[in-house]
Amino acid sequence: MTIVLPDIMKEINTVMALVDEKQLDQAMPYLTKDKRIFVIGAGRSGFQAKGFAMRLMHIGYTDYVMGETITPSIQKGDTWVAISGSGTTKGIVADTEAAKKLGLQIVAFTSNPESPLAKLADAVVVVPGATKTGSGVKSIQLLSTLFDQTVHITLDALCLKLAKRDDTSNADALHEHVNVE
């Protein structure tokens, strides 16, 4: 039987050691409770975007996931958070270009700081986990699994930093958690 967990954890730790926490700090001013936040990602990055949106809601933000039926129109002054490991996913880049033209502030999470997505952003957080295109820290895991794992941790770290900045407690977050389940 093949043992993989120690290798996976080593990969995750390698990538997380390369994430520059200063980039998270630079993204924070774009995420405030007086702004609406729209998140977008495709495929597994889309799942990470939804998890991030849920956590933002728990800590008191007004946020939406692009593509959901209850997502309103975007407006100048809103914040757009795009997640794409490669930074080249056509739909994500095109939608981010549209958001930029409408006057949204753009925060991008990608493994490729030179990607089209990163070039559109006002703040870029580089999470250099392997992606399906082969960019980022090499991995024994398939496709973009390492990016997905590490962007999840990075987004949760950002939420923790936001909660600390906003003085949001665990009890406050629990108050916003679903209570009919």
CSV table of C-alpha atoms in Angstrom, one decimal:
chain,number,residue,atom,x,y,z
A,1,MET,CA,0.0,0.0,0.0
A,2,THR,CA,1.3,3.5,-0.9
A,3,ILE,CA,1.7,6.1,1.8
A,4,VAL,CA,0.9,9.6,0.5
A,5,LEU,CA,-0.2,11.7,3.4
A,6,PRO,CA,3.3,12.8,4.5
A,7,ASP,CA,4.1,13.8,1.0
A,8,ILE,CA,0.9,15.8,0.6
A,9,MET,CA,1.5,17.6,3.9
A,10,LYS,CA,5.0,18.4,2.8
A,11,GLU,CA,3.7,19.9,-0.4
A,12,ILE,CA,1.1,22.0,1.4
A,13,ASN,CA,3.7,23.2,3.9
A,14,THR,CA,6.1,24.1,1.0
A,15,VAL,CA,3.5,26.2,-0.7
A,16,MET,CA,2.2,27.9,2.4
A,17,ALA,CA,5.8,28.9,3.3
A,18,LEU,CA,5.9,30.7,-0.1
A,19,VAL,CA,2.6,32.6,0.4
A,20,ASP,CA,3.5,36.2,1.2
A,21,GLU,CA,1.3,37.3,4.1
A,22,LYS,CA,2.0,40.9,3.2
A,23,GLN,CA,-0.1,40.3,0.0
A,24,LEU,CA,-3.0,39.3,2.2
A,25,ASP,CA,-2.5,42.6,4.2
A,26,GLN,CA,-2.5,44.5,0.9
A,27,ALA,CA,-5.8,42.9,-0.1
A,28,MET,CA,-7.6,43.7,3.1
A,29,PRO,CA,-8.4,47.3,2.4
A,30,TYR,CA,-10.5,46.1,-0.6
A,31,LEU,CA,-12.6,43.9,1.8
A,32,THR,CA,-14.7,46.0,4.1
A,33,LYS,CA,-18.2,45.7,5.5
A,34,ASP,CA,-19.4,48.8,3.7
A,35,LYS,CA,-18.7,47.2,0.3
A,36,ARG,CA,-20.4,44.4,-1.5
A,37,ILE,CA,-18.0,41.6,-2.4
A,38,PHE,CA,-18.5,39.4,-5.4
A,39,VAL,CA,-16.5,36.1,-5.7
A,40,ILE,CA,-15.8,34.1,-8.8
A,41,GLY,CA,-14.0,30.9,-9.7
A,42,ALA,CA,-14.5,28.0,-12.0
A,43,GLY,CA,-14.4,24.3,-11.3
A,44,ARG,CA,-12.6,23.5,-8.0
A,45,SER,CA,-11.5,27.1,-7.7
A,46,GLY,CA,-15.2,27.9,-7.8
A,47,PHE,CA,-15.8,25.6,-4.8
A,48,GLN,CA,-13.0,27.5,-2.9
A,49,ALA,CA,-14.7,30.8,-3.9
A,50,LYS,CA,-18.0,29.5,-2.4
A,51,GLY,CA,-16.3,28.5,0.8
A,52,PHE,CA,-14.7,31.9,1.0
A,53,ALA,CA,-18.0,33.6,0.4
A,54,MET,CA,-19.7,31.5,3.1
A,55,ARG,CA,-16.9,32.4,5.6
A,56,LEU,CA,-17.2,36.1,4.7
A,57,MET,CA,-20.9,36.0,5.4
A,58,HIS,CA,-20.2,34.3,8.8
A,59,ILE,CA,-18.0,37.3,9.8
A,60,GLY,CA,-20.5,39.9,8.7
A,61,TYR,CA,-19.8,40.8,5.1
A,62,THR,CA,-22.3,41.3,2.3
A,63,ASP,CA,-21.0,39.0,-0.4
A,64,TYR,CA,-22.3,37.0,-3.4
A,65,VAL,CA,-21.1,34.2,-5.6
A,66,MET,CA,-21.1,34.9,-9.3
A,67,GLY,CA,-23.4,32.6,-11.2
A,68,GLU,CA,-25.9,32.0,-8.4
A,69,THR,CA,-29.5,32.9,-9.0
A,70,ILE,CA,-29.7,35.5,-6.2
A,71,THR,CA,-26.6,37.4,-7.2
A,72,PRO,CA,-27.4,41.0,-8.0
A,73,SER,CA,-25.8,43.3,-10.6
A,74,ILE,CA,-22.3,44.5,-9.9
A,75,GLN,CA,-21.8,48.2,-9.4
A,76,LYS,CA,-18.9,50.7,-9.3
A,77,GLY,CA,-17.3,50.6,-5.9
A,78,ASP,CA,-18.0,46.9,-5.3
A,79,THR,CA,-15.1,44.4,-4.8
A,80,TRP,CA,-14.4,41.5,-7.1
A,81,VAL,CA,-12.5,38.5,-5.8
A,82,ALA,CA,-11.3,36.1,-8.6
A,83,ILE,CA,-9.7,32.7,-7.9
A,84,SER,CA,-7.9,30.9,-10.7
A,85,GLY,CA,-4.8,28.8,-10.2
A,86,SER,CA,-3.5,29.4,-13.8
A,87,GLY,CA,-4.9,32.9,-14.0
A,88,THR,CA,-5.8,32.1,-17.6
A,89,THR,CA,-9.3,30.6,-17.3
A,90,LYS,CA,-11.1,32.3,-20.1
A,91,GLY,CA,-14.4,32.9,-18.4
A,92,ILE,CA,-12.8,34.1,-15.2
A,93,VAL,CA,-10.5,36.5,-17.1
A,94,ALA,CA,-13.4,37.8,-19.3
A,95,ASP,CA,-15.7,38.4,-16.4
A,96,THR,CA,-12.9,40.1,-14.4
A,97,GLU,CA,-12.3,42.4,-17.4
A,98,ALA,CA,-16.0,43.3,-17.4
A,99,ALA,CA,-15.9,43.9,-13.7
A,100,LYS,CA,-12.8,46.1,-14.0
A,101,LYS,CA,-14.6,48.2,-16.8
A,102,LEU,CA,-17.6,48.7,-14.5
A,103,GLY,CA,-15.3,50.2,-11.8
A,104,LEU,CA,-14.9,47.3,-9.4
A,105,GLN,CA,-11.7,46.8,-7.3
A,106,ILE,CA,-10.1,43.5,-8.2
A,107,VAL,CA,-8.4,41.1,-5.8
A,108,ALA,CA,-7.0,38.0,-7.5
A,109,PHE,CA,-5.8,34.7,-6.1
A,110,THR,CA,-3.6,32.8,-8.5
A,111,SER,CA,-0.4,30.8,-8.7
A,112,ASN,CA,0.9,32.8,-11.7
A,113,PRO,CA,1.7,36.5,-10.9
A,114,GLU,CA,2.3,37.2,-14.6
A,115,SER,CA,-1.1,35.8,-15.7
A,116,PRO,CA,-3.8,37.9,-17.4
A,117,LEU,CA,-5.9,37.7,-14.2
A,118,ALA,CA,-3.1,39.0,-12.1
A,119,LYS,CA,-2.5,41.9,-14.5
A,120,LEU,CA,-6.1,43.0,-14.0
A,121,ALA,CA,-5.9,43.0,-10.3
A,122,ASP,CA,-5.5,45.9,-7.8
A,123,ALA,CA,-4.2,43.3,-5.3
A,124,VAL,CA,-2.7,39.9,-6.1
A,125,VAL,CA,-2.2,37.1,-3.7
A,126,VAL,CA,0.1,34.5,-5.2
A,127,VAL,CA,-0.6,30.9,-4.0
A,128,PRO,CA,2.0,28.9,-5.9
A,129,GLY,CA,0.5,25.5,-5.7
A,130,ALA,CA,0.6,23.3,-8.8
A,131,THR,CA,-2.1,23.9,-11.3
A,132,LYS,CA,-3.5,21.9,-14.2
A,133,THR,CA,-1.2,23.8,-16.6
A,134,GLY,CA,1.9,22.8,-14.6
A,135,SER,CA,2.7,26.2,-13.0
A,136,GLY,CA,3.5,26.4,-9.4
A,137,VAL,CA,5.2,24.1,-6.9
A,138,LYS,CA,5.3,20.6,-8.5
A,139,SER,CA,3.0,18.0,-6.9
A,140,ILE,CA,2.4,14.3,-6.8
A,141,GLN,CA,-1.3,15.2,-6.7
A,142,LEU,CA,-3.5,15.4,-9.8
A,143,LEU,CA,-4.2,18.6,-11.7
A,144,SER,CA,-4.7,21.6,-9.5
A,145,THR,CA,-5.2,19.8,-6.2
A,146,LEU,CA,-2.3,21.5,-4.5
A,147,PHE,CA,-3.5,24.9,-5.5
A,148,ASP,CA,-7.0,24.1,-4.3
A,149,GLN,CA,-5.8,23.0,-0.9
A,150,THR,CA,-3.5,25.9,-0.3
A,151,VAL,CA,-5.8,28.6,-1.7
A,152,HIS,CA,-8.4,27.3,0.8
A,153,ILE,CA,-6.0,27.8,3.7
A,154,THR,CA,-4.9,31.2,2.3
A,155,LEU,CA,-8.6,32.4,2.0
A,156,ASP,CA,-9.3,31.1,5.6
A,157,ALA,CA,-6.2,33.0,6.8
A,158,LEU,CA,-7.5,36.2,5.1
A,159,CYS,CA,-10.9,35.7,6.9
A,160,LEU,CA,-9.1,35.3,10.2
A,161,LYS,CA,-7.2,38.5,9.6
A,162,LEU,CA,-10.4,40.3,8.6
A,163,ALA,CA,-12.2,39.0,11.7
A,164,LYS,CA,-9.3,40.2,13.9
A,165,ARG,CA,-9.3,43.6,12.2
A,166,ASP,CA,-13.1,43.9,12.6
A,167,ASP,CA,-13.1,42.5,16.2
A,168,THR,CA,-15.5,39.7,15.1
A,169,SER,CA,-15.5,36.9,17.6
A,170,ASN,CA,-16.3,33.2,17.2
A,171,ALA,CA,-19.6,33.9,18.9
A,172,ASP,CA,-20.4,36.6,16.3
A,173,ALA,CA,-19.6,34.2,13.5
A,174,LEU,CA,-21.7,31.5,15.1
A,175,HIS,CA,-24.6,33.9,15.3
A,176,GLU,CA,-24.5,34.1,11.5
A,177,HIS,CA,-24.1,30.4,10.9
A,178,VAL,CA,-27.1,28.5,9.7
A,179,ASN,CA,-29.4,27.6,12.6
A,180,VAL,CA,-31.8,25.3,10.8
A,181,GLU,CA,-30.1,22.1,9.7
